[in-house]
Short mmCIF file of C-alpha atoms and ligand atoms in Angstrom, two decimals:
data_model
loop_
_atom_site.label_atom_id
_atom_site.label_comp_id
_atom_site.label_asym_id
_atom_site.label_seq_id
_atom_site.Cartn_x
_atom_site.Cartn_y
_atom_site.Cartn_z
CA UNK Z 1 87.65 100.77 95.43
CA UNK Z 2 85.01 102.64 97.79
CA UNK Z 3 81.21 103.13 96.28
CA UNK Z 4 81.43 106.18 94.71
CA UNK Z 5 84.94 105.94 92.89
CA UNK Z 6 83.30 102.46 91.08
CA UNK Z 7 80.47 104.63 90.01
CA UNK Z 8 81.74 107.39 88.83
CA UNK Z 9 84.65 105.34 86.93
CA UNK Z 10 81.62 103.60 85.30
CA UNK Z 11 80.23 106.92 84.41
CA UNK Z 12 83.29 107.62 83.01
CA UNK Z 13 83.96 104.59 80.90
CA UNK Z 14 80.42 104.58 79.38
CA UNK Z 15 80.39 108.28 78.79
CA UNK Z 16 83.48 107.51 76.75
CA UNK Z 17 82.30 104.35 75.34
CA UNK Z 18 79.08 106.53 74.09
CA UNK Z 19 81.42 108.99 72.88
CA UNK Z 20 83.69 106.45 70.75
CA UNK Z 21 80.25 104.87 69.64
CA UNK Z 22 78.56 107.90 68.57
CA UNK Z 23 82.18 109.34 67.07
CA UNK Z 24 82.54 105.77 64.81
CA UNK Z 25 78.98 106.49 63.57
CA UNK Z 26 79.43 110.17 62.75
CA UNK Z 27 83.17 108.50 60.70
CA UNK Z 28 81.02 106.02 58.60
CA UNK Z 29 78.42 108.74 57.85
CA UNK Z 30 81.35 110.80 56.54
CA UNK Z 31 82.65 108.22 54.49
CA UNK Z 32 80.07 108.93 51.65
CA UNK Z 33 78.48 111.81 51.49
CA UNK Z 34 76.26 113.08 48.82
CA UNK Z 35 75.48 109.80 48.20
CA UNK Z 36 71.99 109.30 49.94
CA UNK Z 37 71.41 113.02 47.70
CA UNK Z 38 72.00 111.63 44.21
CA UNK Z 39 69.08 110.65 42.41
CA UNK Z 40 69.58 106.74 41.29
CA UNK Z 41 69.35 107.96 37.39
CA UNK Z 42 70.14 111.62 36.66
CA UNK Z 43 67.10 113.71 34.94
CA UNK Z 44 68.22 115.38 31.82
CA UNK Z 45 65.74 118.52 32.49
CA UNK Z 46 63.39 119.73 29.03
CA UNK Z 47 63.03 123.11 27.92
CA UNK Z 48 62.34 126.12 30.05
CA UNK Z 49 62.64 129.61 30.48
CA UNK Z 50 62.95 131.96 33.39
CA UNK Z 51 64.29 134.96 33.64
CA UNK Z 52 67.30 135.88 35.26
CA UNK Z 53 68.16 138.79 37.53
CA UNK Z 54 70.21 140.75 35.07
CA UNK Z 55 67.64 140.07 32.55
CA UNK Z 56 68.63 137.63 30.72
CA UNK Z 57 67.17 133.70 29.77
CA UNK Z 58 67.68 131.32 32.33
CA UNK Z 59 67.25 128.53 30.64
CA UNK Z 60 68.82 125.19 29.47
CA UNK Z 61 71.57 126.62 27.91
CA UNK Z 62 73.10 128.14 30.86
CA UNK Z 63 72.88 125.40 32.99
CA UNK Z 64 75.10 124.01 30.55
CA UNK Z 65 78.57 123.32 31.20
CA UNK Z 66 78.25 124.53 34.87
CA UNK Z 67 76.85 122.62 38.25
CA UNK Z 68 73.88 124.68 39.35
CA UNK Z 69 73.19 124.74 43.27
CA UNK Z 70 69.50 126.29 43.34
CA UNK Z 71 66.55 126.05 45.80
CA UNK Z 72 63.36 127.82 45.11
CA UNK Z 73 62.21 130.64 47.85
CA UNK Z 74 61.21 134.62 47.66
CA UNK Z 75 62.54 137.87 49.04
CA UNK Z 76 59.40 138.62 51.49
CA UNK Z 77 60.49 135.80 53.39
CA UNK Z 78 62.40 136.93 56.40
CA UNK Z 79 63.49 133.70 58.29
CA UNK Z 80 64.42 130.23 56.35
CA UNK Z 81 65.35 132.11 52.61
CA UNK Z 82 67.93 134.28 54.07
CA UNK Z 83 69.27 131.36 56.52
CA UNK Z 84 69.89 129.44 53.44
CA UNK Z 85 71.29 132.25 51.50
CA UNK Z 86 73.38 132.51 54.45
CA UNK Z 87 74.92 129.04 54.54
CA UNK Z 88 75.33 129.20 50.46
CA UNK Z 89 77.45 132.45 51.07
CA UNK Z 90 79.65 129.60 53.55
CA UNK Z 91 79.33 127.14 51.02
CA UNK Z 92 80.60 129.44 47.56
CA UNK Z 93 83.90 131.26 50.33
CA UNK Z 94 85.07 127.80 51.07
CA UNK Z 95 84.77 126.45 47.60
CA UNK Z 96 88.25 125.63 46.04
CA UNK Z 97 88.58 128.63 43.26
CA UNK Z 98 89.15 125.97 40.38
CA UNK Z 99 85.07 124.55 41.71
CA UNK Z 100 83.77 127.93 42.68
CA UNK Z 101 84.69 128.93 38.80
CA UNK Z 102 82.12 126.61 37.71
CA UNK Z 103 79.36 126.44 40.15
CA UNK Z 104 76.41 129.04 40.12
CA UNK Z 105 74.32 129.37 42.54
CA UNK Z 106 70.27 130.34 41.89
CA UNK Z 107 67.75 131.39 44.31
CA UNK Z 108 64.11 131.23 41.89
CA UNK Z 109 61.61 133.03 43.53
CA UNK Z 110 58.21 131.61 42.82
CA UNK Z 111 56.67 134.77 44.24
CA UNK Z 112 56.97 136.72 40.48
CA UNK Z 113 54.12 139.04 41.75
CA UNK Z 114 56.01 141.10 44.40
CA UNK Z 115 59.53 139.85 43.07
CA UNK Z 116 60.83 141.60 39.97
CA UNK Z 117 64.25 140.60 38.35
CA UNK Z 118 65.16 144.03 39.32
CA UNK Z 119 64.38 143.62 43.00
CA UNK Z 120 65.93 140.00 42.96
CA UNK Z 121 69.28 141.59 41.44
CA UNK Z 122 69.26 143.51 44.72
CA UNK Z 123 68.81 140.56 46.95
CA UNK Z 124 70.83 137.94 46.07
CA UNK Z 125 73.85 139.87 45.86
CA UNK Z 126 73.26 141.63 49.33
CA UNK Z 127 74.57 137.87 49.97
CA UNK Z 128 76.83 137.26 47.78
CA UNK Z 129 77.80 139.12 44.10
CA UNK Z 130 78.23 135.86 42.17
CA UNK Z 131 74.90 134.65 43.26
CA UNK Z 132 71.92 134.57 40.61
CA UNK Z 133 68.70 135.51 41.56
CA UNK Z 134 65.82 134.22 38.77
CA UNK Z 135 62.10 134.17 38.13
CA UNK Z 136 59.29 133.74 35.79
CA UNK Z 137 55.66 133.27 35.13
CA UNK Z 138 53.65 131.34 37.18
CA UNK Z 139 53.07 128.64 34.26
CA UNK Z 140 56.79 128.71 33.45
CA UNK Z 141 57.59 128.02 37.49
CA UNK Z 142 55.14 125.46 38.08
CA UNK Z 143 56.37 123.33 34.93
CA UNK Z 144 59.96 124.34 36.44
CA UNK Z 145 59.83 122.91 39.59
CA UNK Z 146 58.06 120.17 38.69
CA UNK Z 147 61.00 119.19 36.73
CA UNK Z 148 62.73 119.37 39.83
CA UNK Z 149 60.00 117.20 41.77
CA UNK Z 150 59.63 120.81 43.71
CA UNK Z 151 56.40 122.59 44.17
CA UNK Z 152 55.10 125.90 45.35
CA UNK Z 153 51.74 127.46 46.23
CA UNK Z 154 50.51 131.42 46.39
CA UNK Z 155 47.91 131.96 48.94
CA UNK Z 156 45.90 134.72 50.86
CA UNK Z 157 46.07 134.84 54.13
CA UNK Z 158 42.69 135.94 56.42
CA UNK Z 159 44.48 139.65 56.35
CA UNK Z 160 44.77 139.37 52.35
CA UNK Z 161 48.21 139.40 52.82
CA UNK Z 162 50.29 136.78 50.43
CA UNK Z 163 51.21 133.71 51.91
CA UNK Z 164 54.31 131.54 49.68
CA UNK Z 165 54.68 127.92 50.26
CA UNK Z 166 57.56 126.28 48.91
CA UNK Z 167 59.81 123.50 48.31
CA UNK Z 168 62.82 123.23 51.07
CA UNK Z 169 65.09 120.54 49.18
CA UNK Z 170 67.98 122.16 47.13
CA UNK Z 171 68.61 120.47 43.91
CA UNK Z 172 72.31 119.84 42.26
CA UNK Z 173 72.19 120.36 38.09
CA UNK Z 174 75.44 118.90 36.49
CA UNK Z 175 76.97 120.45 33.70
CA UNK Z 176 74.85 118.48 31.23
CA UNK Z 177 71.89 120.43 33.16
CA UNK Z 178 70.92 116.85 34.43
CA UNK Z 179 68.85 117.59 37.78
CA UNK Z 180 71.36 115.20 39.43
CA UNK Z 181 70.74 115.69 43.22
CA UNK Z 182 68.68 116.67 45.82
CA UNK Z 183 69.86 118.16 49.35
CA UNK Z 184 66.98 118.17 52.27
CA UNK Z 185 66.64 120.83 54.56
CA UNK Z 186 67.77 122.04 56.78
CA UNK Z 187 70.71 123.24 54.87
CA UNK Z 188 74.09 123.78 56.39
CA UNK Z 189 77.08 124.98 54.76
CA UNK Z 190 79.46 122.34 55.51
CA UNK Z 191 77.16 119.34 54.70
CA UNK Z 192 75.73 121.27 51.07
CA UNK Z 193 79.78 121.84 50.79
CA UNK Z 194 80.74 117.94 51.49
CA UNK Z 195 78.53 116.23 49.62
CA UNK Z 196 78.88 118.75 46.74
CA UNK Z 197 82.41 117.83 46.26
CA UNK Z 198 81.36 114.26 46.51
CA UNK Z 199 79.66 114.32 44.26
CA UNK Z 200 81.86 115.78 41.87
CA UNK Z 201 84.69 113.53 42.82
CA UNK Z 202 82.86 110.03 41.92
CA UNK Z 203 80.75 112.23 38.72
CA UNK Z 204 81.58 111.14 35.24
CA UNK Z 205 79.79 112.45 32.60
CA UNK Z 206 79.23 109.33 30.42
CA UNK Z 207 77.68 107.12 32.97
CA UNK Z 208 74.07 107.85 33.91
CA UNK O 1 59.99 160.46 107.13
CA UNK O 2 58.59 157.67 108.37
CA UNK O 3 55.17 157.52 106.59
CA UNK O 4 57.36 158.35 103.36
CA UNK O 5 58.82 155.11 104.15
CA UNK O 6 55.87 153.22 104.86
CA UNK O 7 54.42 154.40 102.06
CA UNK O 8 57.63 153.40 100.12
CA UNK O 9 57.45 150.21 101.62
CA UNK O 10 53.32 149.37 100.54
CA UNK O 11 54.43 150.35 97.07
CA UNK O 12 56.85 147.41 96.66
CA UNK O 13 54.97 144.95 98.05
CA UNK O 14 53.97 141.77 95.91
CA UNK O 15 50.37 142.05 94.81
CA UNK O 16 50.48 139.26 91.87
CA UNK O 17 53.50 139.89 89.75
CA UNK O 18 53.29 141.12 86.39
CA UNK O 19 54.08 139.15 83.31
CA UNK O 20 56.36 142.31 82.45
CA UNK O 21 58.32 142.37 85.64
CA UNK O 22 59.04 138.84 85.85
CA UNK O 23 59.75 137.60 82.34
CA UNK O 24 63.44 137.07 81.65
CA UNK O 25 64.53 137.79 77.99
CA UNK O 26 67.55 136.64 76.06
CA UNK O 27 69.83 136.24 73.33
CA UNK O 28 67.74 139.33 71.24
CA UNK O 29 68.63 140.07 67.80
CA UNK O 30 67.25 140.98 64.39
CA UNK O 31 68.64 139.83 61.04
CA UNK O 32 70.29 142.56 59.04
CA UNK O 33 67.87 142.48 55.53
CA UNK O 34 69.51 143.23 52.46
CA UNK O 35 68.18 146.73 51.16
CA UNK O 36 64.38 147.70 50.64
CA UNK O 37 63.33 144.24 52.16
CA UNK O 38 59.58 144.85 53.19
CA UNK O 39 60.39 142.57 56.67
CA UNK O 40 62.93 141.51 58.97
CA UNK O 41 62.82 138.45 61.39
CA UNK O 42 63.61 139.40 64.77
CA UNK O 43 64.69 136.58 67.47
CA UNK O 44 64.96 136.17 71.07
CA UNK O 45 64.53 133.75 74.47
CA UNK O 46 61.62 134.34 76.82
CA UNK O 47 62.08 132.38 79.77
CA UNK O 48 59.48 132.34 82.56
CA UNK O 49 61.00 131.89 86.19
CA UNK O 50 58.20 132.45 87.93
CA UNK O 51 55.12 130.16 89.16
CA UNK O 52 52.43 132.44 87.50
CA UNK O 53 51.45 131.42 83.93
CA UNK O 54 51.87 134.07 81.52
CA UNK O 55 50.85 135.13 77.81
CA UNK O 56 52.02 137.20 75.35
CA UNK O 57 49.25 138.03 73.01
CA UNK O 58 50.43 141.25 71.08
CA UNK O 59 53.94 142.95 69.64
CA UNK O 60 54.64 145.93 68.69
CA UNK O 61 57.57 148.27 67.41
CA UNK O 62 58.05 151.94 66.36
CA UNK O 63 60.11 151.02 63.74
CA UNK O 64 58.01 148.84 62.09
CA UNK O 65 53.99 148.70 60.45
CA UNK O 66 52.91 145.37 62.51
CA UNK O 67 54.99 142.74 64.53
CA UNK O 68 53.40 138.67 64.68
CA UNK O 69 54.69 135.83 65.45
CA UNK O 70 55.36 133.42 63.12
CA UNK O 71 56.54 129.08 62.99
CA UNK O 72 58.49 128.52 59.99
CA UNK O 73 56.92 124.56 59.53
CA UNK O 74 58.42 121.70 57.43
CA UNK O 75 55.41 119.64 55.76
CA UNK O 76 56.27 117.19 53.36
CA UNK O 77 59.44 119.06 51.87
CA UNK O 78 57.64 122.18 52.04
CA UNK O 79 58.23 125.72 53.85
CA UNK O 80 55.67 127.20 55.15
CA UNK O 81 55.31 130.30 57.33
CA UNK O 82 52.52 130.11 60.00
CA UNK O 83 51.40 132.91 62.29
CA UNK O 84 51.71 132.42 66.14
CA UNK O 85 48.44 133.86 67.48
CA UNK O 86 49.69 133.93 70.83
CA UNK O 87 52.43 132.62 72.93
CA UNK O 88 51.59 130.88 76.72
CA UNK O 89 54.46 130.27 78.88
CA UNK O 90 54.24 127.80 81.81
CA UNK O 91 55.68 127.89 84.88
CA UNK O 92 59.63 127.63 83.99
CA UNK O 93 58.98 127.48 80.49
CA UNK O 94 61.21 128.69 77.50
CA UNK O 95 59.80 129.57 74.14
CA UNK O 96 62.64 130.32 71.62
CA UNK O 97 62.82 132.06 68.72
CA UNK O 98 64.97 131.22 66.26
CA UNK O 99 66.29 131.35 62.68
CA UNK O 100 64.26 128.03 60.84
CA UNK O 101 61.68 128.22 63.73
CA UNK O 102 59.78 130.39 65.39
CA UNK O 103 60.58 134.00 64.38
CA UNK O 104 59.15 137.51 65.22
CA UNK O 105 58.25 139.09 61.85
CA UNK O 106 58.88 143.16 61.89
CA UNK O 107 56.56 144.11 59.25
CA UNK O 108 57.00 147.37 56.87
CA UNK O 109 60.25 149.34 58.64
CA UNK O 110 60.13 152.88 58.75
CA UNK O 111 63.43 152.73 57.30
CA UNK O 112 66.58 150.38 56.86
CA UNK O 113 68.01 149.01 59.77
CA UNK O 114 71.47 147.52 59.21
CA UNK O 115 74.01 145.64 61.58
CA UNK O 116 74.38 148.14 64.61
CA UNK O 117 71.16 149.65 64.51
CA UNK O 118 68.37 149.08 67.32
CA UNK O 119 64.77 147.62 67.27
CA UNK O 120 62.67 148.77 70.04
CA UNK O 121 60.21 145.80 70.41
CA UNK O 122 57.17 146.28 72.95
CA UNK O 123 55.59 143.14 74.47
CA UNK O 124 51.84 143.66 75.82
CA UNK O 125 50.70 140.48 77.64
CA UNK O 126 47.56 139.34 78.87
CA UNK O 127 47.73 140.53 82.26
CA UNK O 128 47.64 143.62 80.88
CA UNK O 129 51.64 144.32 81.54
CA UNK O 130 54.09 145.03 79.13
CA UNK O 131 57.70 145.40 78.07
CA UNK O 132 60.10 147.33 76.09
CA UNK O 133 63.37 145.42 74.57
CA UNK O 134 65.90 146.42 72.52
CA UNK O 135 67.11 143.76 69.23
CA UNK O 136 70.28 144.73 68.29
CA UNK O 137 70.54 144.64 64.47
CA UNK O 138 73.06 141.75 63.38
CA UNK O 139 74.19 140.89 59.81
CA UNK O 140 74.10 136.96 60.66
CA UNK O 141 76.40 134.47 59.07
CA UNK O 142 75.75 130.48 58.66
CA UNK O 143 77.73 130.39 62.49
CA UNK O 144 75.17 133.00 63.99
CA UNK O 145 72.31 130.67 62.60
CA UNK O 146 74.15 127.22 63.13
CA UNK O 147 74.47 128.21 66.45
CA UNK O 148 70.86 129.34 67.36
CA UNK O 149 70.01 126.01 65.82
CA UNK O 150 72.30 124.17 68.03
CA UNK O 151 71.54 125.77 70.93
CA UNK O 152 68.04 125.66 71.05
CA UNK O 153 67.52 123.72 74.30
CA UNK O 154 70.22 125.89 76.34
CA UNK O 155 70.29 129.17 75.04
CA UNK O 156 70.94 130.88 78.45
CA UNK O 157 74.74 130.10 77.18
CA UNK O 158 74.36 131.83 74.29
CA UNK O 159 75.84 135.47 74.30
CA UNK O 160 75.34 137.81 71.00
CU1 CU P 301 57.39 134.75 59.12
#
């Protein structure tokens, strides 16, 4: 074989080598997902009330009986909310029907000063009708998503215009309104969608 | 005749280039907001070809109150928006703006934009140059953002 056939057959056989290598890895990732999300002991969540955008309670009773997707954001913010809002609109037209049925999704805003239920009704569904859109005061969303391990801050910026901080992680509720996991950003609709159903495959409701 | 070309011909000579006529721009758009959303992000590719350093210290649109520049940031599990004072590009250098990153905020629209509409963006940069680009208005879906994401680090390929 002359000089440059050897190396570029090396080239080749290492590329694919890499390529096999980094393929196998990607296959044992995929074997369990969801896992690495679920908390060790699920966290049956205490009393709490929000309000929903169609004005009604969001509270413990209708997390009930349902697995809650939710991440905390507001509707000033131009960039990451709507990206995420964007890969849950993925995640809820690829469900199965039988799982969509009985998954919500919730966007809280913990930005209650600028973001009414009324204006939240507006936003969510711009993404998606089925999607719930929820506030509260800022007591009752501090003791929220601290429930969640989330956490938020409301500052001023030099131009006195508000500045939200927030929590990136979206949190799983099961049906017993158990905060059972916890996704890390960034989100993407086929990873929230895989380990979701994960999840749900290896959940039973009696073990912890 | 021939001192009209003369003339012609001192006019196009290089003096020092300006920011404006040498900055390449790509892959422009702004996301579609749902309705009576007080600010849209706006994204693009500035890519500097030249050997000059350049900066782009201010933004502005017709359409809208105030542009900045923001960085969305992850700290510790937390978003947080912070604003991009100004923007340097080296010689060859990229900045890229881009859904999860570093966005242009369009503050206070003069009225709703939706998928198919135009933002006419000026950029004024410290040499005292500037530009006028169009964003075309897109509603994006998780592919549109996936694939800014992905393509970060080559997004001459990148067509909208
Ligand atoms: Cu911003």
């Amino acid at each position: 074989m002359t000089q440059p056939v050897k190396i570029t057959l090396s080239l080749i056989i290492s590329i694919l080598l890499i390529g096999t290598a980094t393929y196998l890895a990607q296959q044992s990732a995929n074997t369990t997902p969801g896992n690495e999300a679920r908390l060790a002991t699920p966290k049956p969540l205490t009393a709490f009330q929000l309000t929903a955008h169609d004005l009604k309670p969001l509270n413990i009773e209708r997390l009930k009986g349902k697995w809650t997707l939710l991440f905390f954001g507001y509707t000033h913010c131009p960039d990451v909310c709507p990206t995420t809002l964007t890969e849950l609109t993925q995640v809820a037209e690829q469900l199965p029907p039988e799982i969509l049925n009985n998954t919500q999704f919730v966007l809280v805003s913990v930005d209650p000063q600028r973001d009414s239920p009324e204006s939240l009704a507006e936003y969510v569904s711009y993404f998606n009708e089925s999607f719930l859109g929820a506030t509260g005061s800022i007591g009752a969303l501090t003791a929220f998503t601290r429930q969640l391990d989330s956490k938020f801050s409301l500052e001023t910026d030099p131009a006195g215009e508000p500045v939200v901080n927030h929590s990136s992680a979206m949190l799983l509720i099961d049906p017993q309104a158990r905060y059972y996991a916890r996704f890390k950003a960034p989100h993407y609709a086929e990873e929230i969608r895989a380990q979701y159903l994960a999840l749900r495959n290896s959940y039973s409701p009696t073990t912890p | 005749m021939r001192l009209a070309q003369i003339f012609l011909f001192i006019c196009l000579l290089p003096v020092v280039a300006a920011a404006a006529d040498k900055l390449e721009i790509h892959d422009a758009w702004a996301r579609e907001t749902p309705p009576k959303a007080s600010v849209m992000a706006g994204y693009l590719t500035l890519y500097n070809p030249s050997p000059e350093v350049y900066t782009l210290v201010r933004l502005s649109s017709p359409d809208f109150k105030r542009v900045e520049m923001h960085r969305t940031e992850q700290h510790d599990g937390m978003h947080k928006m912070l604003p991009v004072p100004q923007l340097t590009l080296s010689s060859k250098g990229r900045a890229t703006f881009q859904p999860g990153g570093m966005h242009l905020m369009l503050i206070g629209p003069k009225k709703r934009l939706k998928a198919g509409d135009n933002v006419t963006l000026a950029l004024f940069f410290s040499d005292g140059s500037s530009m006028k680009i169009i964003l075309p208005v897109k509603k994006a879906t998780a592919n549109t953002d996936r694939t800014m994401h992905n393509n970060q680090h080559h997004s001459h390929s990148q067509q909208h």
